[in-house]
Short mmCIF file of C-alpha atoms and ligand atoms in Angstrom, two decimals:
data_model
loop_
_atom_site.label_atom_id
_atom_site.label_comp_id
_atom_site.label_asym_id
_atom_site.label_seq_id
_atom_site.Cartn_x
_atom_site.Cartn_y
_atom_site.Cartn_z
CA MET A 895 18.76 9.95 -6.97
CA LYS A 896 17.90 6.43 -5.82
CA THR A 897 16.19 6.16 -2.42
CA LEU A 898 15.12 3.16 -0.38
CA TRP A 899 12.11 3.77 1.86
CA GLN A 900 11.66 1.00 4.40
CA ASN A 901 10.27 -0.05 7.77
CA CYS A 902 6.69 0.53 6.66
CA HIS A 903 3.48 -1.17 5.62
CA VAL A 904 1.90 -0.30 2.29
CA ALA A 905 -1.72 -0.04 1.16
CA SER A 906 -0.84 0.24 -2.53
CA MET A 907 -4.48 0.65 -3.72
CA ALA A 908 -3.60 -1.30 -6.89
CA GLN A 909 -6.83 -2.23 -8.67
CA GLY A 910 -8.71 -0.06 -6.19
CA SER A 911 -8.31 -2.29 -3.12
CA TYR A 912 -5.99 -1.97 -0.13
CA SER A 913 -3.56 -4.54 -1.66
CA ILE A 914 -1.57 -4.55 1.57
CA ILE A 915 2.14 -5.27 1.68
CA GLU A 916 3.32 -5.76 5.26
CA ASP A 917 6.91 -4.91 6.15
CA ALA A 918 7.38 -3.33 2.74
CA ALA A 919 10.14 -1.49 0.94
CA ILE A 920 9.88 1.09 -1.82
CA VAL A 921 12.70 2.10 -4.14
CA THR A 922 12.33 5.42 -5.92
CA VAL A 923 14.57 6.71 -8.67
CA ALA A 924 14.01 10.39 -9.37
CA SER A 925 10.23 10.74 -9.54
CA THR A 926 9.39 7.10 -10.27
CA ILE A 927 8.76 3.96 -8.22
CA GLU A 928 11.46 1.58 -9.40
CA TRP A 929 10.53 -1.26 -7.06
CA ILE A 930 7.95 -1.97 -4.37
CA GLY A 931 7.28 -5.17 -2.43
CA PRO A 932 7.96 -7.09 0.77
CA ARG A 933 11.28 -6.03 2.29
CA ALA A 934 12.37 -9.69 2.37
CA GLU A 935 12.34 -9.64 -1.46
CA LEU A 936 14.17 -6.34 -1.91
CA PRO A 937 16.76 -6.73 -4.69
CA ALA A 938 20.28 -6.62 -3.29
CA ALA A 939 21.83 -3.38 -4.50
CA ASP A 940 23.66 -0.32 -3.34
CA TYR A 941 21.14 2.16 -1.93
CA PRO A 942 22.85 5.51 -1.50
CA GLN A 943 19.97 6.96 0.49
CA VAL A 944 17.86 5.00 2.99
CA GLU A 945 14.83 6.46 4.75
CA ASP A 946 13.39 4.83 7.88
CA LEU A 947 9.60 5.26 7.91
CA GLU A 948 9.36 3.98 11.50
CA GLY A 949 6.49 1.58 11.02
CA ALA A 950 4.24 4.04 9.16
CA TRP A 951 1.44 3.04 6.78
CA VAL A 952 2.17 4.23 3.26
CA THR A 953 -0.66 5.08 0.84
CA PRO A 954 -0.64 6.81 -2.52
CA GLY A 955 -0.71 10.60 -2.26
CA LEU A 956 -4.35 11.63 -1.98
CA ILE A 957 -6.05 13.05 -5.07
CA ASP A 958 -8.86 15.59 -4.77
CA CYS A 959 -10.51 15.24 -8.20
CA HIS A 960 -13.24 17.92 -7.91
CA THR A 961 -12.65 21.36 -6.41
CA HIS A 962 -13.53 24.98 -7.09
CA THR A 963 -10.58 26.30 -5.04
CA VAL A 964 -10.19 29.65 -6.85
CA PHE A 965 -12.83 32.26 -5.99
CA GLY A 966 -13.20 35.71 -4.48
CA GLY A 967 -14.83 36.36 -1.10
CA ASN A 968 -16.75 33.69 0.73
CA ARG A 969 -20.37 33.05 1.66
CA SER A 970 -20.34 32.50 5.42
CA GLY A 971 -22.91 35.31 5.69
CA GLU A 972 -25.27 33.28 3.51
CA PHE A 973 -24.59 30.26 5.68
CA GLU A 974 -25.85 32.24 8.68
CA GLN A 975 -28.91 33.34 6.70
CA ARG A 976 -29.69 29.80 5.64
CA LEU A 977 -29.49 28.66 9.25
CA GLN A 978 -32.09 31.31 10.06
CA GLY A 979 -34.44 29.77 7.52
CA VAL A 980 -33.74 31.68 4.29
CA SER A 981 -33.56 29.19 1.42
CA TYR A 982 -30.71 28.81 -1.12
CA ALA A 983 -33.20 29.80 -3.85
CA GLU A 984 -34.30 32.95 -1.97
CA ILE A 985 -30.69 33.96 -1.44
CA ALA A 986 -29.99 33.44 -5.14
CA ALA A 987 -33.08 35.46 -6.13
CA ALA A 988 -31.78 38.34 -3.97
CA GLY A 989 -28.51 38.41 -5.95
CA GLY A 990 -26.61 36.09 -3.63
CA GLY A 991 -25.45 32.55 -4.29
CA ILE A 992 -23.15 31.86 -7.22
CA ALA A 993 -23.78 35.41 -8.54
CA SER A 994 -22.23 36.99 -5.44
CA THR A 995 -19.11 34.84 -5.80
CA VAL A 996 -18.94 35.80 -9.48
CA ARG A 997 -19.00 39.51 -8.53
CA ALA A 998 -16.26 39.02 -5.93
CA THR A 999 -14.16 36.90 -8.30
CA ARG A 1000 -14.44 39.38 -11.15
CA ALA A 1001 -13.43 42.22 -8.81
CA ALA A 1002 -10.37 40.39 -7.45
CA SER A 1003 -6.93 40.68 -9.02
CA GLU A 1004 -5.00 37.61 -10.13
CA ASP A 1005 -2.67 38.05 -7.14
CA GLU A 1006 -5.58 38.29 -4.70
CA LEU A 1007 -7.19 35.16 -6.12
CA PHE A 1008 -3.86 33.36 -5.97
CA ALA A 1009 -3.26 34.33 -2.34
CA SER A 1010 -6.67 33.19 -1.09
CA ALA A 1011 -6.62 29.99 -3.16
CA ARG A 1012 -3.12 29.18 -1.93
CA GLN A 1013 -4.33 29.25 1.68
CA ARG A 1014 -7.17 26.86 0.94
CA LEU A 1015 -5.03 24.57 -1.20
CA THR A 1016 -2.41 24.46 1.55
CA CYS A 1017 -5.06 23.08 3.92
CA LEU A 1018 -5.71 20.25 1.43
CA LEU A 1019 -1.99 19.58 1.04
CA ARG A 1020 -1.52 19.34 4.82
CA ASP A 1021 -4.04 16.52 4.64
CA GLY A 1022 -1.86 14.45 2.31
CA VAL A 1023 -3.11 15.66 -1.09
CA THR A 1024 -0.50 15.49 -3.87
CA SER A 1025 -2.79 15.99 -6.91
CA VAL A 1026 -5.82 18.21 -7.27
CA GLU A 1027 -8.29 19.26 -9.91
CA ILE A 1028 -9.44 22.88 -9.83
CA LYS A 1029 -12.29 24.30 -11.90
CA SER A 1030 -12.89 27.79 -13.17
CA GLY A 1031 -16.55 28.83 -13.25
CA TYR A 1032 -16.82 31.93 -11.06
CA GLY A 1033 -15.71 34.29 -13.83
CA LEU A 1034 -18.26 33.55 -16.55
CA ASP A 1035 -16.69 35.90 -19.08
CA LEU A 1036 -13.57 35.31 -21.15
CA ALA A 1037 -11.24 37.62 -19.24
CA SER A 1038 -12.36 36.42 -15.80
CA GLU A 1039 -12.31 32.72 -16.70
CA ARG A 1040 -8.80 33.25 -18.14
CA LYS A 1041 -7.77 34.97 -14.91
CA ILE A 1042 -8.95 32.00 -12.83
CA LEU A 1043 -7.36 29.41 -15.12
CA LYS A 1044 -4.05 31.29 -14.98
CA VAL A 1045 -4.21 31.26 -11.19
CA ILE A 1046 -4.87 27.50 -11.36
CA ARG A 1047 -1.75 27.01 -13.51
CA ARG A 1048 0.29 29.18 -11.12
CA LEU A 1049 -0.84 27.15 -8.10
CA GLY A 1050 0.58 24.06 -9.81
CA GLU A 1051 3.86 25.85 -10.49
CA GLU A 1052 4.36 27.31 -7.01
CA LEU A 1053 2.97 24.62 -4.69
CA PRO A 1054 4.12 21.00 -4.35
CA VAL A 1055 1.03 19.52 -5.99
CA SER A 1056 0.05 18.36 -9.47
CA VAL A 1057 -2.84 20.53 -10.63
CA ARG A 1058 -5.35 19.84 -13.40
CA GLY A 1059 -7.30 22.86 -14.63
CA THR A 1060 -10.89 22.36 -15.75
CA CYS A 1061 -12.91 25.00 -17.60
CA LEU A 1062 -16.38 25.28 -16.05
CA ALA A 1063 -17.57 28.31 -17.99
CA ALA A 1064 -20.99 26.59 -18.17
CA HIS A 1065 -21.44 26.79 -14.40
CA ALA A 1066 -24.14 29.47 -14.19
CA LEU A 1067 -25.68 32.16 -16.32
CA PRO A 1068 -23.72 35.42 -16.01
CA PRO A 1069 -25.79 38.58 -15.34
CA GLU A 1070 -25.11 39.92 -18.88
CA TYR A 1071 -26.97 36.94 -20.34
CA VAL A 1072 -30.06 36.72 -18.13
CA GLY A 1073 -32.86 35.24 -20.22
CA ARG A 1074 -30.40 34.30 -23.01
CA ALA A 1075 -28.87 31.01 -21.87
CA ASP A 1076 -28.49 29.71 -25.43
CA ASP A 1077 -26.56 32.84 -26.40
CA TYR A 1078 -24.19 32.30 -23.46
CA ILE A 1079 -23.66 28.68 -24.50
CA GLU A 1080 -22.90 29.94 -28.02
CA HIS A 1081 -20.37 32.39 -26.57
CA ILE A 1082 -18.69 29.56 -24.63
CA CYS A 1083 -18.56 27.35 -27.73
CA ALA A 1084 -17.49 29.95 -30.26
CA GLU A 1085 -15.21 32.20 -28.22
CA MET A 1086 -14.30 31.12 -24.72
CA LEU A 1087 -13.36 27.45 -25.05
CA PRO A 1088 -11.37 27.81 -28.30
CA ALA A 1089 -9.42 30.78 -26.91
CA LEU A 1090 -8.70 29.28 -23.48
CA ALA A 1091 -7.75 25.92 -24.98
CA ALA A 1092 -5.40 27.61 -27.47
CA GLU A 1093 -3.69 29.34 -24.55
CA GLY A 1094 -3.01 25.94 -22.97
CA LEU A 1095 -5.07 26.72 -19.89
CA VAL A 1096 -7.57 23.86 -20.10
CA ASP A 1097 -7.07 20.17 -19.28
CA ALA A 1098 -10.77 19.25 -19.27
CA VAL A 1099 -14.22 20.78 -19.79
CA ASP A 1100 -17.06 20.62 -17.26
CA ALA A 1101 -20.62 21.96 -17.08
CA PHE A 1102 -23.44 22.15 -14.53
CA CYS A 1103 -26.38 20.15 -15.87
CA GLU A 1104 -29.34 21.03 -13.68
CA TYR A 1105 -32.78 22.58 -13.96
CA LEU A 1106 -31.37 25.74 -12.35
CA ALA A 1107 -28.30 25.76 -14.59
CA PHE A 1108 -27.97 24.23 -18.09
CA SER A 1109 -30.07 21.64 -19.93
CA PRO A 1110 -28.67 18.41 -21.39
CA ALA A 1111 -29.08 19.90 -24.89
CA GLN A 1112 -27.03 22.95 -23.91
CA VAL A 1113 -24.39 20.80 -22.22
CA GLU A 1114 -24.15 18.64 -25.33
CA ARG A 1115 -23.24 21.69 -27.41
CA VAL A 1116 -20.36 22.39 -25.02
CA PHE A 1117 -19.27 18.74 -25.12
CA LYS A 1118 -19.20 18.76 -28.93
CA VAL A 1119 -16.81 21.71 -28.95
CA ALA A 1120 -14.64 20.10 -26.25
CA GLN A 1121 -14.46 16.99 -28.40
CA GLN A 1122 -13.41 19.03 -31.44
CA LEU A 1123 -10.70 20.66 -29.34
CA GLY A 1124 -9.50 17.23 -28.16
CA LEU A 1125 -10.38 17.93 -24.52
CA PRO A 1126 -11.93 15.34 -22.18
CA VAL A 1127 -15.23 16.22 -20.51
CA LYS A 1128 -16.74 15.88 -17.03
CA LEU A 1129 -20.18 16.85 -15.76
CA HIS A 1130 -21.99 18.07 -12.64
CA ALA A 1131 -25.05 15.86 -12.98
CA GLU A 1132 -28.06 14.68 -11.01
CA GLN A 1133 -27.22 16.77 -7.94
CA LEU A 1134 -30.71 18.16 -7.33
CA SER A 1135 -32.85 16.45 -9.98
CA SER A 1136 -32.71 13.73 -12.61
CA LEU A 1137 -31.99 15.01 -16.13
CA HIS A 1138 -29.86 11.98 -17.14
CA GLY A 1139 -26.83 14.20 -17.55
CA SER A 1140 -24.74 11.25 -16.38
CA SER A 1141 -25.93 9.18 -19.36
CA LEU A 1142 -25.12 12.09 -21.65
CA ALA A 1143 -21.66 12.29 -20.07
CA ALA A 1144 -21.18 8.57 -20.67
CA ARG A 1145 -22.11 9.02 -24.36
CA TYR A 1146 -19.22 11.50 -24.61
CA GLN A 1147 -16.81 9.13 -22.80
CA ALA A 1148 -16.62 11.59 -19.94
CA LEU A 1149 -13.83 11.06 -17.42
CA SER A 1150 -16.43 11.47 -14.68
CA ALA A 1151 -19.96 12.46 -13.77
CA ASP A 1152 -20.13 14.12 -10.37
CA HIS A 1153 -22.67 14.45 -7.49
CA LEU A 1154 -25.23 11.89 -8.84
CA GLU A 1155 -27.67 11.75 -5.92
CA PHE A 1156 -30.61 11.58 -8.36
CA MET A 1157 -29.11 9.26 -10.99
CA THR A 1158 -30.97 6.13 -12.08
CA GLU A 1159 -29.84 2.55 -12.60
CA GLU A 1160 -29.89 3.15 -16.38
CA ASP A 1161 -27.43 6.01 -15.86
CA ALA A 1162 -25.19 3.66 -13.85
CA ILE A 1163 -25.26 1.08 -16.64
CA ALA A 1164 -24.28 3.72 -19.22
CA MET A 1165 -21.46 5.01 -17.01
CA ALA A 1166 -20.10 1.53 -16.36
CA ALA A 1167 -20.03 0.77 -20.09
CA ALA A 1168 -18.18 4.01 -20.84
CA GLY A 1169 -15.74 3.73 -17.92
CA THR A 1170 -16.99 7.08 -16.60
CA VAL A 1171 -16.10 7.46 -12.92
CA ALA A 1172 -18.81 8.42 -10.40
CA VAL A 1173 -17.40 11.27 -8.29
CA LEU A 1174 -19.38 11.46 -5.05
CA LEU A 1175 -19.30 14.68 -3.05
CA PRO A 1176 -20.44 14.06 0.52
CA GLY A 1177 -19.42 17.56 1.65
CA ALA A 1178 -22.05 19.21 -0.57
CA PHE A 1179 -24.64 16.60 0.43
CA TYR A 1180 -23.92 17.35 4.08
CA PHE A 1181 -23.71 21.13 3.81
CA LEU A 1182 -27.00 21.36 1.90
CA ARG A 1183 -28.56 18.86 4.30
CA GLU A 1184 -29.67 16.73 1.38
CA THR A 1185 -31.53 13.50 2.06
CA GLN A 1186 -31.46 11.64 -1.27
CA LEU A 1187 -28.42 9.33 -1.29
CA PRO A 1188 -26.57 8.41 -4.47
CA PRO A 1189 -27.72 4.93 -5.61
CA MET A 1190 -24.83 3.08 -4.00
CA ASP A 1191 -26.24 -0.39 -4.70
CA ALA A 1192 -26.70 0.32 -8.41
CA LEU A 1193 -23.21 1.82 -8.67
CA ARG A 1194 -21.69 -1.25 -7.02
CA LYS A 1195 -23.86 -3.73 -8.91
CA HIS A 1196 -22.79 -2.37 -12.28
CA GLY A 1197 -19.16 -1.88 -11.31
CA VAL A 1198 -19.02 1.90 -11.69
CA LYS A 1199 -15.78 3.17 -10.19
CA MET A 1200 -16.46 5.59 -7.34
CA ALA A 1201 -14.27 8.55 -6.41
CA ILE A 1202 -14.70 10.94 -3.48
CA ALA A 1203 -13.81 14.64 -3.61
CA SER A 1204 -14.15 17.76 -1.51
CA ASP A 1205 -16.05 19.92 -4.05
CA LEU A 1206 -14.30 22.76 -2.18
CA ASN A 1207 -16.44 25.80 -3.06
CA PRO A 1208 -17.88 28.79 -1.19
CA GLY A 1209 -21.55 27.96 -1.60
CA THR A 1210 -22.22 24.29 -1.04
CA SER A 1211 -19.03 22.68 0.29
CA PRO A 1212 -16.51 24.87 2.11
CA ALA A 1213 -14.49 21.71 2.79
CA LEU A 1214 -10.79 22.07 3.58
CA SER A 1215 -10.08 18.43 4.43
CA LEU A 1216 -10.25 15.54 1.97
CA ARG A 1217 -9.89 13.04 4.80
CA LEU A 1218 -13.00 14.46 6.43
CA MET A 1219 -14.75 13.63 3.14
CA LEU A 1220 -13.61 10.02 3.56
CA ASN A 1221 -15.37 9.90 6.89
CA MET A 1222 -18.51 11.48 5.42
CA ALA A 1223 -18.47 9.04 2.51
CA CYS A 1224 -18.54 6.22 5.06
CA THR A 1225 -21.03 7.67 7.54
CA LEU A 1226 -23.39 9.36 5.04
CA PHE A 1227 -23.04 7.21 1.90
CA ARG A 1228 -22.22 3.91 3.65
CA MET A 1229 -19.02 3.37 1.75
CA THR A 1230 -16.38 1.18 3.34
CA PRO A 1231 -13.11 2.84 4.42
CA GLU A 1232 -11.43 0.79 1.69
CA GLU A 1233 -13.84 2.05 -1.00
CA ALA A 1234 -13.41 5.58 0.29
CA LEU A 1235 -9.62 5.39 0.17
CA ALA A 1236 -9.78 3.98 -3.36
CA GLY A 1237 -12.02 6.96 -4.10
CA VAL A 1238 -9.28 9.47 -3.29
CA THR A 1239 -6.48 7.45 -4.89
CA GLN A 1240 -6.89 5.05 -7.83
CA HIS A 1241 -10.40 6.06 -8.89
CA ALA A 1242 -9.75 9.77 -8.37
CA ALA A 1243 -6.73 9.41 -10.66
CA THR A 1244 -8.92 7.77 -13.29
CA ALA A 1245 -11.45 10.61 -12.93
CA LEU A 1246 -8.64 12.97 -13.94
CA GLY A 1247 -7.28 10.82 -16.76
CA MET A 1248 -4.15 10.17 -14.67
CA GLY A 1249 -4.86 6.54 -13.82
CA ALA A 1250 -1.90 5.15 -15.72
CA THR A 1251 0.64 7.14 -13.72
CA HIS A 1252 -0.99 8.08 -10.40
CA GLY A 1253 -3.36 6.74 -7.77
CA SER A 1254 -1.63 3.51 -6.76
CA LEU A 1255 1.83 2.46 -5.67
CA GLU A 1256 3.16 0.16 -8.37
CA ILE A 1257 6.40 -0.23 -10.27
CA GLY A 1258 6.69 2.46 -12.94
CA LYS A 1259 4.16 4.82 -11.41
CA VAL A 1260 4.93 8.29 -10.09
CA ALA A 1261 6.39 8.27 -6.56
CA ASP A 1262 3.69 10.32 -4.83
CA PHE A 1263 2.95 8.81 -1.43
CA VAL A 1264 2.16 9.58 2.19
CA ALA A 1265 3.63 7.74 5.19
CA TRP A 1266 1.02 8.03 7.93
CA ARG A 1267 1.57 7.43 11.65
CA ILE A 1268 -1.61 5.39 12.01
CA GLU A 1269 -2.48 1.90 13.20
CA ARG A 1270 -4.33 0.70 10.11
CA PRO A 1271 -5.58 2.20 6.80
CA ALA A 1272 -9.15 2.60 8.13
CA ASP A 1273 -7.79 5.30 10.48
CA LEU A 1274 -7.75 7.65 7.49
CA ALA A 1275 -11.54 7.54 7.27
CA TYR A 1276 -12.02 7.21 11.03
CA TRP A 1277 -10.53 10.42 12.40
CA LEU A 1278 -12.74 13.44 11.70
CA GLY A 1279 -10.23 15.70 10.01
CA GLY A 1280 -7.30 16.84 12.15
CA ASP A 1281 -3.67 17.11 11.16
CA LEU A 1282 -2.51 13.50 11.32
CA SER A 1283 1.22 13.00 11.70
CA LYS A 1284 2.66 12.11 8.31
CA ARG A 1285 5.49 12.46 5.82
CA VAL A 1286 4.53 13.44 2.28
CA VAL A 1287 6.66 12.41 -0.70
CA ARG A 1288 5.98 13.89 -4.12
CA HIS A 1289 7.88 12.93 -7.25
CA GLY A 1290 10.22 10.94 -5.02
CA VAL A 1291 11.13 13.91 -2.81
CA GLU A 1292 9.84 14.64 0.68
CA VAL A 1293 7.82 17.87 0.76
CA LEU A 1294 7.41 20.07 3.80
CA ILE A 1295 4.15 22.00 3.82
N1 DI6 B 2199 -22.72 22.45 -7.81
C1 DI6 B 2199 -22.56 22.93 -6.60
O1 DI6 B 2199 -22.93 22.42 -5.58
C2 DI6 B 2199 -21.80 24.17 -6.72
N2 DI6 B 2199 -21.61 24.28 -8.11
C3 DI6 B 2199 -22.14 23.27 -8.70
O2 DI6 B 2199 -22.10 23.12 -9.90
C4 DI6 B 2199 -22.47 25.37 -6.16
C5 DI6 B 2199 -21.50 26.48 -6.21
C6 DI6 B 2199 -21.91 27.68 -5.39
O3 DI6 B 2199 -22.99 27.74 -4.79
O4 DI6 B 2199 -21.07 28.60 -5.38
FE1 FE B 2200 -18.69 21.17 -7.99
#
């Protein structure tokens, strides 16, 4: 089916800038953009279907490149405790924190996990998201990680969104392995990753490199196995302290290193050279009331591509709106609305290894786009959440969410 979409302005986000086309037209054939440009230059042809976008601004479909959408329970009770002065570390020591989500996730059936994750993912989709990455990491044993990764695959089959599944088995130490972190890493490397990869459940491998999680040496063992399995890697790095996990990630040609508040200029240089995207997560920064900003000047100076994501998770970023993250990236991290939008389109696509097909509106790319009833692109970072009026097109077909 060939469709002409017209009466719109486009922020194509090609090369990571607005790249505005005023009074634009887009021609889609099946799921691909066959032509895009100023309407005055539209090739004369027979267009069997014409859609009037009524002056909307069209952007690429938004891409949330870092989420932990699938988990059991939630931690709003801990949120109340923290507001009364109990620290994250104290809560964790009392069996709360990630461990409580692991218990709830292990206890939940696949259908229960699917139902709760679908609700959260639907919130993201209503905000214009057409691609999302979802990590495992609240199972921490083979059967539970498999259960989560299967739910992630099913979300991609049943909802109108492209889903990438990342194995984050190295997220935290499961209770069975307390005091034996190296043994757990060995279990991940020898059993979990090979089995889950063989079942086709893993698109990328992630780990949490932090003094309260896994060391760079332990992460490197996981990366080596990922490499042998032909899987790209990503890393939670420099969120709470500087262990130079981002430089390690760069050495393994990681798609991205994420969080990064405590990274150094040397880390930025290594990431730029490797093409590793910096995924910034303002929701977690905000929710934990952090004060150390990512080194924005160093990232810009060395040309590291910056993405923005929700980090949707029950402990540190219960964020159900990617557009709200755009606002936070601007207000908290001093990004420009243009940088922020590039961070949830072109650079987010690159952070998922989808940059060649997604993230910008160009001839030959996948026809995932949103037609927003806004006055200018900066509106997307300006409004604090809310359900902006929009039409969402995925694979060339309008989706109703
Ligand atoms: N970094 C985070 O902020 C979350 N995971 C991670 O690697 C914390 C997840 C949680 O508290 O449940
Ligand atoms: Fe995360």
